[in-house]
Amino acid sequence: MARRDPHSYNDDTQVETESLALVASIDFATKTITAEASLVFRAPGTGALDLDTRDLTIDAVTDVAGEPLAWRLHAPEPILGARLSIELPANTAGVRIRYRTSPSASALQWLEPAQTSGKRAPFLFSQCQAIHARSVIPLQDTPRLRLRYTAELTIPRTLRAVMAAAPLGRSERGELAIERYEMPQPIPPYLIAFAVGDLEARDLSPRSRVWAEPGVVDAAAYEFAGVEDMIRAAEGLFGPYDWDRFDILTMPPSFPYGGMENPRLTFLTPSVIAGDRSLVRIVAHELAHSWTGNLVTNASAEHFWLNEGFTVYAERRIIEAIFGTDVAALNAVLGRRVLDESLARFANRPQLTRLRTTLWNVDPDDAYSQVPYQKGYFFLVTLEHAVGRAAFDAWLKTYLQTFRFQAITTDDFIAHFERAFRGVLAKVDATTWIDGEGMPDIPEPRSTRLDAIEQLGTSPPPDDVAWSATEWMLYLESIPRPAPPALCRHLDARLTKSTNYEVLVAWLDLALRSGYTAVLPRVEEVLAAMGRMKFLRPLYTALAANPATAAAGRTLFERLRPTYHPIARAMVESVFREAAR
Ligand code: BES
Ligand code: ZN
């Protein structure tokens, strides 16, 4: 008996799920999903089966022929949820579970019409990474085990259901509609994803379209018009795109992440829609996951850097191919800055700054930071430089080819790289990168545009400066805190009205850190408008850090809390908890 993933009750001596058939009815009035999940095993099995669940009410468990089985739902544990043990008689082909989700299911956010852009219809979406799929479906919730699925969702007829899968059709019956989907390729459970709402689509290319609420869809189509160029650039670098379609779903503002690489249907925050395509690096990132993450998958959250470090590397290669080395270099500089901030934030939990982590009794949502992303990126760049780009690119293709549709650990990566380039890992001291804390001493990434920015010091840029969003962010990051009041007044006049959220939040953070409280009304607006954690974290942290704004920040959070996603709520709570220590 062995549990190999610290975040799943799965035991590697038990049967493995091959496919899932989900039949689910979505009820906005009670905020519950009533469903039947059929799990079919790779081969018939016998004995104990442990599934992951969280906040599910189990109504019945049978085999696939409908024969009742003995089962028991254990008391929930804080991180893992509740173990559902089922006793399989000899040669059981699969199990069928009837159950209901809880209104507070951690993977789901049920939005009132007022929380959408159209204000007309409710909205529901799922966010299953890292370990929230179990709050929607009882299953073996570990990325070690891939499964195919079919799904049949019953929803109100006035709405549409979209899924990160291939659509099989829609039928209507009275007030209800049934939408059917199929995911023919085996995926880790965290990539199961769906959304229900008032949604419309615009085609971007023969293999890509964008979905959004009607009032947002045209702006979204403009912003993401370059997606086909990105897919082509990525195919040139990493091999054919294997998922057939690359569609995008523009999420409601409370979506807690920038993007989520759900296969065939990437979920993106509406804050990327800046009107000038200046934030499309997120599209490159989620697209890159189609290879690094969705094809070659981390075997558990302990090897998360294999997903995110490789994806940031791949993202910057796509950006370089399309926008040039200058832009890619500037992104790397910004990456180094956010890495240093994350390292500082984890000063009291340095184990979490390793690439390979040990996460027994650690919630992956608490371990989340930019470290696996950016430290992983700099490690891979170090390897690229050590062997040369041509050789590295050739290796990357064989790595993706060898491990496609598999889940791997850091040791699998090490062995594969070592076989291709004997001795190189030792030469770059890979052990320190992988198992050491903090960052090895490497030269700071540079770019000519960065030099121009840094020369400004704390003087404001010329009025006619034609900076990209990234350059503005770097400038704002480069200014030592607290910034002089005169500079704050100048930047206030220039940036507080900005609708580019990345630039705006970088400015508001600087302003709050400089005690420049004139921006408070705008800070409140941003915190009320956008539930993306990347924005909530710095703004609430800055509010909490200043005795003049801490109480107001808390009151504001109490008011806005119901509008935030459960994951975002927990994150902001931890910000205030940390600040109080
Ligand atoms: N897969 C992640 C998002 C994620 C990670 C969700 C872990 C839940 C648990 C996604 O690909 C991602 O990295 N998004 C980034 C944007 C990107 C441009 C770095 C984000 O949301 O900030
Ligand atoms: Zn990612």
Coordinates of C-alpha atoms and ligand atoms in Angstrom, one line a residue:
M1 CA 0.0 0.0 0.0
A2 CA 1.5 3.3 -1.0
R3 CA 0.2 6.8 -1.4
R4 CA 2.4 8.5 -3.9
D5 CA 0.7 11.8 -4.2
P6 CA 0.5 13.7 -0.9
H7 CA -2.7 15.4 -2.1
S8 CA -4.7 12.3 -3.0
Y9 CA -6.0 9.2 -1.1
N10 CA -5.1 7.2 -4.2
D11 CA -3.1 4.1 -3.4
D12 CA -1.0 2.8 -6.2
T13 CA -2.0 -0.8 -5.5
Q14 CA -5.6 -0.1 -6.4
V15 CA -7.5 -0.1 -9.7
E16 CA -7.0 2.9 -12.0
T17 CA -9.7 4.8 -13.6
E18 CA -9.6 4.7 -17.4
S19 CA -12.7 6.8 -18.2
L20 CA -15.4 8.9 -16.5
A21 CA -19.0 9.4 -17.7
L22 CA -20.6 12.3 -15.9
V23 CA -24.3 13.1 -16.1
A24 CA -25.0 16.3 -14.1
S25 CA -27.8 18.6 -13.5
I26 CA -26.9 22.2 -12.6
D27 CA -29.3 24.1 -10.4
F28 CA -28.6 27.8 -9.9
A29 CA -31.5 28.2 -7.4
T30 CA -29.8 25.8 -4.8
K31 CA -26.3 26.2 -6.1
T32 CA -25.9 22.5 -6.3
I33 CA -25.0 20.0 -9.0
T34 CA -26.8 16.6 -8.7
A35 CA -24.9 14.0 -10.6
E36 CA -24.0 10.5 -11.4
A37 CA -20.4 9.7 -12.1
S38 CA -19.4 6.4 -13.7
L39 CA -15.8 5.4 -13.4
V40 CA -14.6 2.6 -15.6
F41 CA -11.3 0.9 -14.7
R42 CA -8.4 0.1 -17.0
A43 CA -8.9 -3.5 -16.0
P44 CA -11.5 -5.1 -13.8
G45 CA -10.5 -5.1 -10.1
T46 CA -11.2 -6.4 -6.7
G47 CA -10.8 -5.1 -3.1
A48 CA -10.5 -1.6 -1.7
L49 CA -10.9 1.5 -3.8
D50 CA -10.3 5.0 -2.3
L51 CA -11.6 8.0 -4.0
D52 CA -11.1 11.7 -3.3
T53 CA -14.1 13.8 -2.4
R54 CA -14.7 17.2 -0.7
D55 CA -18.0 18.4 0.6
L56 CA -19.9 15.9 -1.5
T57 CA -23.1 14.2 -0.3
I58 CA -23.0 10.6 -1.5
D59 CA -26.5 9.1 -2.3
A60 CA -25.6 5.7 -3.7
V61 CA -22.7 3.6 -4.9
T62 CA -23.2 0.7 -7.3
D63 CA -21.1 -1.2 -9.9
V64 CA -21.7 -0.2 -13.6
A65 CA -24.5 -2.8 -13.8
G66 CA -26.3 -1.2 -11.0
E67 CA -25.5 -3.7 -8.2
P68 CA -25.2 -1.9 -4.9
L69 CA -21.6 -1.9 -3.4
A70 CA -20.5 -1.4 0.2
W71 CA -19.0 2.0 0.8
R72 CA -18.1 4.5 3.5
L73 CA -17.4 8.2 3.5
H74 CA -14.7 9.0 6.1
A75 CA -14.5 12.2 8.2
P76 CA -13.0 15.0 6.1
E77 CA -9.4 16.0 6.6
P78 CA -8.5 19.7 6.2
I79 CA -6.4 19.6 3.0
L80 CA -7.4 16.3 1.3
G81 CA -11.2 16.3 1.9
A82 CA -13.1 13.1 2.7
R83 CA -12.0 9.6 1.6
L84 CA -14.7 7.6 0.0
S85 CA -13.8 3.9 0.3
I86 CA -15.6 1.4 -1.8
E87 CA -15.3 -2.4 -1.5
L88 CA -15.1 -4.0 -5.0
P89 CA -16.3 -7.6 -5.3
A90 CA -14.3 -9.8 -7.6
N91 CA -13.7 -8.5 -11.1
T92 CA -15.6 -5.2 -10.9
A93 CA -15.4 -3.3 -14.1
G94 CA -16.3 0.1 -12.7
V95 CA -18.4 2.0 -10.1
R96 CA -21.3 4.4 -10.4
I97 CA -21.8 7.1 -7.8
R98 CA -24.9 9.2 -7.3
Y99 CA -24.1 12.4 -5.4
R100 CA -24.7 16.1 -4.9
T101 CA -22.2 19.0 -4.6
S102 CA -22.2 21.5 -1.8
P103 CA -23.1 25.2 -2.5
S104 CA -19.6 26.0 -1.1
A105 CA -17.8 23.5 -3.4
S106 CA -14.2 24.8 -3.5
A107 CA -13.9 24.3 -7.3
L108 CA -17.1 26.3 -8.1
Q109 CA -18.1 29.8 -8.1
W110 CA -21.8 30.6 -8.5
L111 CA -22.2 34.2 -9.6
E112 CA -25.4 36.3 -9.2
P113 CA -26.4 38.2 -12.4
A114 CA -25.1 41.4 -10.7
Q115 CA -21.6 39.8 -10.7
T116 CA -21.5 39.4 -14.5
S117 CA -20.9 42.0 -17.2
G118 CA -24.4 41.7 -18.6
K119 CA -26.1 41.7 -15.2
R120 CA -28.9 39.6 -16.8
A121 CA -28.0 36.0 -16.2
P122 CA -26.2 34.0 -13.5
F123 CA -22.9 32.3 -14.2
L124 CA -21.1 29.2 -13.0
F125 CA -17.5 28.2 -13.5
S126 CA -15.1 25.6 -12.3
Q127 CA -11.4 25.9 -11.4
C128 CA -10.1 22.5 -10.5
Q129 CA -6.3 22.9 -10.3
A130 CA -4.7 21.9 -8.1
I131 CA -7.0 19.6 -6.0
H132 CA -10.5 20.9 -6.4
A133 CA -11.9 18.5 -8.9
R134 CA -12.9 16.3 -6.0
S135 CA -15.4 18.9 -4.8
V136 CA -17.3 18.4 -8.1
I137 CA -16.7 14.7 -8.9
P138 CA -15.7 11.8 -6.7
L139 CA -12.6 10.5 -8.4
Q140 CA -8.9 9.6 -8.1
D141 CA -7.8 13.2 -8.0
T142 CA -4.2 12.9 -8.8
P143 CA -2.4 14.0 -12.0
R144 CA -0.6 10.7 -11.9
L145 CA -3.8 9.1 -13.3
R146 CA -5.1 10.4 -16.6
L147 CA -8.7 9.7 -17.7
R148 CA -10.9 10.3 -20.7
Y149 CA -14.5 11.5 -20.1
T150 CA -17.9 12.2 -21.5
A151 CA -20.2 14.7 -19.9
E152 CA -23.9 15.5 -20.1
L153 CA -24.8 18.8 -18.5
T154 CA -28.4 19.8 -17.9
I155 CA -28.8 23.6 -17.6
P156 CA -31.4 26.3 -17.9
R157 CA -32.4 26.7 -21.6
T158 CA -31.6 30.4 -21.6
L159 CA -27.9 29.6 -20.9
R160 CA -25.0 27.8 -22.7
A161 CA -22.6 25.3 -21.2
V162 CA -19.0 25.2 -22.4
M163 CA -16.5 22.6 -21.5
A164 CA -12.8 22.0 -22.0
A165 CA -13.7 19.2 -24.3
A166 CA -15.2 18.5 -27.7
P167 CA -18.9 19.4 -28.1
L168 CA -21.2 16.6 -29.1
G169 CA -24.4 18.7 -29.4
R170 CA -27.2 20.4 -27.5
S171 CA -30.9 19.4 -27.2
E172 CA -33.7 21.4 -25.5
R173 CA -36.6 20.1 -23.4
G174 CA -39.0 22.5 -21.9
E175 CA -37.1 25.0 -19.7
L176 CA -34.0 22.9 -19.8
A177 CA -31.2 22.2 -22.2
I178 CA -28.7 19.3 -22.3
E179 CA -25.2 19.9 -23.6
R180 CA -23.0 16.9 -24.3
Y181 CA -19.2 16.9 -24.4
E182 CA -16.4 14.4 -24.8
M183 CA -12.7 14.5 -24.0
P184 CA -11.2 11.8 -26.1
Q185 CA -7.6 12.3 -25.0
P186 CA -6.5 11.2 -21.5
I187 CA -6.1 14.2 -19.1
P188 CA -5.2 14.7 -15.5
P189 CA -8.4 15.4 -13.4
Y190 CA -7.4 19.0 -12.7
L191 CA -8.0 19.8 -16.3
I192 CA -11.7 19.0 -16.2
A193 CA -13.5 22.3 -16.6
F194 CA -16.8 23.9 -17.5
A195 CA -18.7 27.1 -17.4
V196 CA -22.4 28.0 -17.7
G197 CA -23.7 31.4 -18.5
D198 CA -24.9 33.9 -21.1
L199 CA -22.2 33.2 -23.7
E200 CA -21.5 34.0 -27.3
A201 CA -18.6 33.2 -29.6
R202 CA -16.6 34.9 -32.3
D203 CA -14.2 32.9 -34.6
L204 CA -10.6 33.9 -34.5
S205 CA -9.3 31.3 -37.0
P206 CA -10.4 28.0 -38.3
R207 CA -9.3 26.3 -35.1
S208 CA -9.9 29.0 -32.6
R209 CA -12.8 31.0 -31.3
V210 CA -13.4 33.2 -28.2
W211 CA -16.4 32.8 -25.9
A212 CA -17.5 35.7 -23.7
E213 CA -20.6 37.4 -22.4
P214 CA -22.3 39.3 -25.3
G215 CA -21.2 42.7 -24.1
V216 CA -17.5 41.6 -23.9
V217 CA -17.2 39.3 -26.9
D218 CA -16.2 41.8 -29.6
A219 CA -13.5 43.4 -27.4
A220 CA -12.2 39.9 -26.6
A221 CA -12.1 39.0 -30.3
Y222 CA -10.0 42.1 -31.0
E223 CA -7.7 41.4 -28.1
F224 CA -7.0 37.8 -29.0
A225 CA -6.9 38.2 -32.8
G226 CA -3.3 37.1 -32.9
V227 CA -3.9 33.7 -31.4
E228 CA -3.4 31.7 -34.7
D229 CA 0.1 33.3 -35.1
M230 CA 0.9 32.1 -31.6
I231 CA -0.3 28.6 -32.3
R232 CA 1.9 28.5 -35.4
A233 CA 4.9 29.8 -33.6
A234 CA 4.4 27.3 -30.8
E235 CA 4.0 24.4 -33.3
G236 CA 7.3 25.4 -34.9
L237 CA 9.0 25.3 -31.6
F238 CA 7.4 22.3 -29.8
G239 CA 5.8 20.1 -32.5
P240 CA 2.2 19.8 -33.7
Y241 CA -0.7 21.1 -31.6
D242 CA -2.4 17.9 -30.4
W243 CA -5.7 19.2 -29.0
D244 CA -7.5 19.9 -32.2
R245 CA -9.0 23.3 -31.1
F246 CA -7.6 26.2 -29.1
D247 CA -10.7 28.1 -27.9
I248 CA -10.7 30.8 -25.3
L249 CA -13.3 31.6 -22.6
T250 CA -13.3 35.1 -21.2
M251 CA -14.2 34.7 -17.6
P252 CA -16.2 36.9 -15.3
P253 CA -14.0 39.4 -13.3
S254 CA -14.0 37.3 -10.2
F255 CA -11.9 34.6 -11.9
P256 CA -9.0 34.2 -9.4
Y257 CA -6.2 33.5 -11.9
G258 CA -4.8 35.2 -15.0
G259 CA -5.4 32.1 -17.0
M260 CA -6.0 28.4 -16.7
E261 CA -4.9 26.1 -19.5
N262 CA -8.0 23.9 -19.7
P263 CA -7.5 21.8 -22.8
R264 CA -9.3 23.0 -26.0
L265 CA -10.7 25.9 -23.9
T266 CA -8.3 28.2 -22.1
F267 CA -9.9 30.3 -19.3
L268 CA -8.7 33.9 -19.2
T269 CA -9.3 36.8 -16.8
P270 CA -11.1 39.7 -18.5
S271 CA -8.3 41.9 -17.1
V272 CA -6.2 40.9 -20.1
I273 CA -8.6 42.8 -22.3
A274 CA -6.7 46.1 -22.2
G275 CA -7.9 47.2 -25.6
D276 CA -4.4 47.3 -27.1
R277 CA -3.3 43.6 -27.0
S278 CA -0.6 44.6 -24.6
L279 CA -1.2 41.7 -22.1
V280 CA -1.4 38.8 -24.5
R281 CA 1.6 37.1 -23.0
I282 CA -1.0 35.3 -20.9
V283 CA -2.4 33.7 -24.1
A284 CA 1.1 32.5 -25.0
H285 CA 1.5 31.1 -21.5
E286 CA -1.7 29.1 -21.5
L287 CA -1.2 28.0 -25.1
A288 CA 2.3 26.7 -24.1
H289 CA 0.7 24.5 -21.5
S290 CA -0.8 22.5 -24.3
W291 CA 2.7 20.9 -24.5
T292 CA 4.2 21.5 -21.1
G293 CA 1.6 20.5 -18.5
N294 CA -1.2 19.1 -20.5
L295 CA 0.9 16.7 -22.6
V296 CA 3.7 16.2 -20.2
T297 CA 2.2 16.6 -16.7
N298 CA 3.7 16.9 -13.2
A299 CA 3.0 13.7 -11.2
S300 CA 2.0 15.8 -8.2
A301 CA 2.1 19.4 -6.9
E302 CA 5.6 18.6 -5.6
H303 CA 6.8 18.7 -9.2
F304 CA 4.8 21.8 -10.2
W305 CA 7.9 23.5 -11.6
L306 CA 7.8 20.9 -14.4
N307 CA 4.5 22.4 -15.4
E308 CA 5.1 26.1 -14.8
G309 CA 8.8 26.5 -15.2
F310 CA 8.7 24.8 -18.6
T311 CA 5.7 26.8 -19.5
V312 CA 7.2 30.1 -18.7
Y313 CA 10.3 29.1 -20.8
A314 CA 8.0 28.0 -23.7
E315 CA 5.9 31.2 -23.3
R316 CA 9.0 33.4 -23.6
R317 CA 10.2 31.5 -26.7
I318 CA 6.8 32.1 -28.3
I319 CA 7.0 35.8 -27.4
E320 CA 10.5 36.0 -28.8
A321 CA 9.4 34.3 -32.1
I322 CA 6.6 36.8 -32.5
F323 CA 7.7 40.1 -30.8
G324 CA 11.5 39.7 -30.9
T325 CA 14.3 39.1 -28.4
D326 CA 14.0 42.6 -26.9
V327 CA 10.4 42.0 -25.7
A328 CA 11.2 38.5 -24.4
A329 CA 14.2 39.9 -22.5
L330 CA 12.1 42.6 -20.9
N331 CA 9.7 39.9 -19.7
A332 CA 12.6 37.9 -18.3
V333 CA 13.7 41.0 -16.3
L334 CA 10.2 41.4 -14.9
G335 CA 10.2 37.7 -14.1
R336 CA 13.4 38.2 -12.1
R337 CA 11.7 41.0 -10.1
V338 CA 8.6 39.0 -9.2
L339 CA 10.8 36.1 -8.3
D340 CA 12.7 38.1 -5.8
E341 CA 9.5 39.3 -4.3
S342 CA 8.2 35.8 -3.9
L343 CA 11.5 34.7 -2.3
A344 CA 11.2 37.5 0.2
R345 CA 7.5 36.5 0.9
F346 CA 8.6 33.0 1.6
A347 CA 11.6 34.0 3.8
N348 CA 10.0 32.2 6.7
R349 CA 9.1 29.1 4.6
P350 CA 12.3 28.6 2.6
Q351 CA 11.5 25.0 1.8
L352 CA 8.9 26.3 -0.6
T353 CA 11.6 28.1 -2.7
R354 CA 13.0 24.8 -3.9
L355 CA 12.0 23.7 -7.4
R356 CA 11.2 20.2 -6.1
T357 CA 9.2 20.5 -2.9
T358 CA 7.9 18.2 -0.2
L359 CA 4.2 19.0 0.3
W360 CA 2.9 16.4 2.8
N361 CA 0.5 18.3 5.0
V362 CA 0.9 21.4 2.9
D363 CA -2.1 22.8 0.8
P364 CA -0.9 23.4 -2.7
D365 CA -2.9 26.6 -2.8
D366 CA -0.8 27.9 0.2
A367 CA 2.5 26.8 -1.5
Y368 CA 1.6 28.6 -4.7
S369 CA 4.0 31.4 -5.7
Q370 CA 6.0 32.6 -8.7
V371 CA 9.0 30.6 -7.6
P372 CA 8.3 27.4 -9.7
Y373 CA 7.5 29.7 -12.6
Q374 CA 10.5 32.0 -12.7
K375 CA 13.2 30.0 -10.9
G376 CA 12.2 27.1 -13.2
Y377 CA 12.5 29.4 -16.2
F378 CA 16.0 30.6 -15.2
F379 CA 17.1 27.0 -14.6
L380 CA 16.0 26.0 -18.1
V381 CA 17.7 29.0 -19.6
T382 CA 20.9 28.0 -17.7
L383 CA 20.6 24.6 -19.3
E384 CA 19.9 26.1 -22.7
H385 CA 23.0 28.2 -22.4
A386 CA 25.1 25.3 -21.3
V387 CA 24.3 23.1 -24.3
G388 CA 23.5 25.7 -26.9
R389 CA 20.1 26.6 -28.2
A390 CA 20.0 24.2 -31.2
A391 CA 20.8 21.2 -29.0
F392 CA 18.4 22.3 -26.3
D393 CA 15.6 22.7 -28.8
A394 CA 16.2 19.3 -30.2
W395 CA 16.2 17.8 -26.7
L396 CA 13.0 19.6 -25.7
K397 CA 11.2 18.1 -28.6
T398 CA 12.3 14.6 -27.7
Y399 CA 11.4 15.2 -24.0
L400 CA 7.9 16.3 -25.1
Q401 CA 7.7 13.3 -27.4
T402 CA 8.9 10.7 -24.9
F403 CA 6.6 11.8 -22.1
R404 CA 3.5 12.8 -24.0
F405 CA 0.3 11.9 -22.2
Q406 CA 2.3 10.9 -19.1
A407 CA 2.8 12.2 -15.6
I408 CA 6.4 12.6 -14.6
T409 CA 8.5 13.5 -11.6
T410 CA 11.7 15.7 -11.4
D411 CA 13.7 12.5 -11.4
D412 CA 12.3 11.5 -14.8
F413 CA 13.3 14.9 -16.2
I414 CA 16.8 14.5 -14.7
A415 CA 17.3 11.1 -16.1
H416 CA 16.1 12.1 -19.6
F417 CA 18.3 15.3 -19.7
E418 CA 21.3 13.4 -18.3
R419 CA 21.0 10.7 -21.0
A420 CA 21.1 13.5 -23.7
F421 CA 23.8 15.6 -22.1
R422 CA 26.0 13.6 -19.8
G423 CA 27.6 15.7 -17.1
V424 CA 25.9 19.0 -17.9
L425 CA 23.5 18.9 -14.9
A426 CA 26.6 18.5 -12.6
K427 CA 28.4 21.3 -14.4
V428 CA 25.6 23.8 -13.8
D429 CA 25.1 22.4 -10.2
A430 CA 21.5 21.3 -10.9
T431 CA 21.1 19.9 -7.5
T432 CA 21.4 23.3 -6.0
W433 CA 18.8 24.6 -8.4
I434 CA 16.4 21.7 -7.8
D435 CA 16.7 20.9 -4.1
G436 CA 18.4 24.1 -2.8
E437 CA 16.5 27.1 -1.3
G438 CA 16.5 30.6 -2.8
M439 CA 18.2 31.5 -6.1
P440 CA 21.7 30.5 -7.3
D441 CA 23.9 33.4 -8.0
I442 CA 23.4 34.1 -11.7
P443 CA 23.9 37.3 -13.6
E444 CA 20.8 39.6 -13.6
P445 CA 19.0 39.4 -16.9
R446 CA 19.5 42.7 -18.9
S447 CA 18.0 44.4 -21.8
T448 CA 18.8 47.7 -23.5
R449 CA 15.2 49.0 -22.8
L450 CA 15.8 48.2 -19.2
D451 CA 18.9 50.4 -19.1
A452 CA 16.9 53.3 -20.5
I453 CA 14.2 52.8 -17.8
E454 CA 16.7 52.6 -15.0
Q455 CA 18.5 55.7 -16.1
L456 CA 15.4 57.7 -15.2
G457 CA 15.8 56.8 -11.5
T458 CA 13.0 58.6 -9.7
S459 CA 12.3 61.2 -12.4
P460 CA 9.1 60.7 -14.4
P461 CA 9.3 59.5 -17.9
P462 CA 8.9 62.2 -20.7
D463 CA 5.3 63.0 -21.4
D464 CA 5.5 61.5 -24.9
V465 CA 7.2 58.3 -23.9
A466 CA 5.8 55.3 -25.9
W467 CA 6.2 52.6 -23.4
S468 CA 4.7 49.1 -23.5
A469 CA 2.8 47.9 -20.4
T470 CA 5.8 45.8 -19.5
E471 CA 8.1 48.9 -19.6
W472 CA 5.7 50.8 -17.3
M473 CA 5.6 47.9 -14.9
L474 CA 9.3 47.7 -14.8
Y475 CA 9.7 51.4 -14.3
L476 CA 7.2 51.3 -11.4
E477 CA 8.9 48.3 -9.9
S478 CA 12.3 50.0 -10.1
I479 CA 11.3 53.0 -8.0
P480 CA 12.5 52.6 -4.4
R481 CA 9.6 52.8 -1.9
P482 CA 8.5 55.2 -0.5
A483 CA 8.5 57.3 -3.8
P484 CA 8.8 61.1 -3.3
P485 CA 5.4 62.9 -3.1
A486 CA 6.1 65.0 -6.2
L487 CA 6.6 61.9 -8.3
C488 CA 3.5 60.3 -6.8
R489 CA 1.4 63.4 -7.8
H490 CA 2.9 63.3 -11.3
L491 CA 2.1 59.6 -11.7
D492 CA -1.3 60.0 -10.2
A493 CA -2.3 62.4 -12.9
R494 CA -0.9 60.0 -15.5
L495 CA -1.8 56.5 -14.4
T496 CA -4.7 56.4 -11.9
K497 CA -7.2 56.5 -14.7
S498 CA -5.5 53.7 -16.6
T499 CA -7.6 50.8 -17.6
N500 CA -4.6 48.5 -18.1
Y501 CA -4.9 46.6 -14.9
E502 CA -1.3 45.3 -14.8
V503 CA 0.1 48.9 -15.0
L504 CA -2.7 50.3 -12.8
V505 CA -2.1 47.8 -10.0
A506 CA 1.7 48.3 -10.2
W507 CA 1.1 52.0 -9.8
L508 CA -1.4 51.7 -7.0
D509 CA 0.9 49.3 -5.2
L510 CA 3.7 51.9 -5.4
A511 CA 1.4 54.7 -4.3
L512 CA 0.1 52.8 -1.2
R513 CA 3.7 51.8 -0.3
S514 CA 4.6 55.4 -0.5
G515 CA 1.8 56.5 1.8
Y516 CA 0.1 58.3 -1.1
T517 CA -3.5 57.8 0.0
A518 CA -5.1 60.0 -2.7
V519 CA -5.4 56.8 -4.7
L520 CA -7.6 55.0 -2.1
P521 CA -10.9 55.5 -4.0
R522 CA -9.3 53.9 -7.1
V523 CA -7.9 51.1 -5.1
E524 CA -11.4 50.3 -3.8
E525 CA -12.7 50.4 -7.3
V526 CA -10.1 47.9 -8.5
L527 CA -10.7 45.6 -5.5
A528 CA -14.4 45.7 -6.2
A529 CA -14.1 45.2 -10.0
M530 CA -11.5 42.4 -10.3
G531 CA -11.1 39.3 -8.2
R532 CA -7.8 38.2 -9.7
M533 CA -5.4 37.2 -6.9
K534 CA -2.5 38.8 -8.6
F535 CA -4.1 42.1 -8.0
L536 CA -5.8 41.4 -4.6
R537 CA -2.6 40.2 -3.0
P538 CA -0.4 43.3 -3.4
L539 CA -3.2 45.8 -2.8
Y540 CA -4.5 44.2 0.3
T541 CA -1.0 43.6 1.5
A542 CA -0.1 47.2 1.1
L543 CA -3.3 48.3 2.8
A544 CA -2.6 46.0 5.7
A545 CA 1.0 47.1 6.0
N546 CA 0.1 50.8 6.7
P547 CA -1.5 51.6 10.1
A548 CA -3.3 54.5 8.3
T549 CA -5.1 52.1 5.9
A550 CA -5.2 48.7 7.6
A551 CA -8.6 49.1 9.3
A552 CA -10.2 50.5 6.1
G553 CA -8.6 47.6 4.1
R554 CA -10.2 45.0 6.5
T555 CA -13.6 46.7 6.3
L556 CA -13.4 46.8 2.5
F557 CA -12.5 43.1 2.4
E558 CA -15.4 42.2 4.7
R559 CA -17.8 44.0 2.3
L560 CA -16.3 42.5 -0.9
R561 CA -15.6 39.0 0.4
P562 CA -18.9 37.5 -0.9
T563 CA -18.0 38.6 -4.4
Y564 CA -14.6 36.8 -4.3
H565 CA -13.8 33.3 -5.3
P566 CA -13.3 30.9 -2.3
I567 CA -9.6 30.5 -3.2
A568 CA -9.1 34.3 -3.4
R569 CA -11.0 34.8 0.0
A570 CA -8.6 32.3 1.7
M571 CA -5.6 34.1 0.2
V572 CA -6.7 37.6 1.4
E573 CA -7.5 36.1 4.8
S574 CA -3.9 34.8 5.0
V575 CA -2.7 38.3 4.0
F576 CA -4.4 39.9 7.0
R577 CA -3.3 37.0 9.2
E578 CA 0.3 37.5 8.3
A579 CA 0.1 41.3 8.7
A580 CA -1.3 40.9 12.2
R581 CA 1.7 38.8 13.4
Ligands
BES1 N1 -2.1 26.7 -14.3 C1 -1.9 28.1 -13.9 C2 -2.9 28.6 -13.0 C3 -3.0 27.7 -11.7 C4 -1.9 27.2 -11.1 C5 -4.2 27.5 -11.1 C6 -2.0 26.5 -9.9 C7 -4.4 26.8 -10.0 C8 -3.3 26.3 -9.3 C9 -1.9 29.0 -15.2 O1 -1.3 28.4 -16.3 C10 -1.0 30.2 -14.8 O2 0.1 30.0 -14.5 N2 -1.6 31.4 -14.8 C11 -0.9 32.6 -14.5 C12 -0.7 33.5 -15.7 C13 0.6 33.3 -16.4 C14 0.7 34.4 -17.5 C15 1.8 33.3 -15.5 C16 -1.7 33.4 -13.5 O3 -2.9 33.1 -13.3 O4 -1.2 34.4 -12.9
ZN2 ZN 0.9 28.3 -16.0

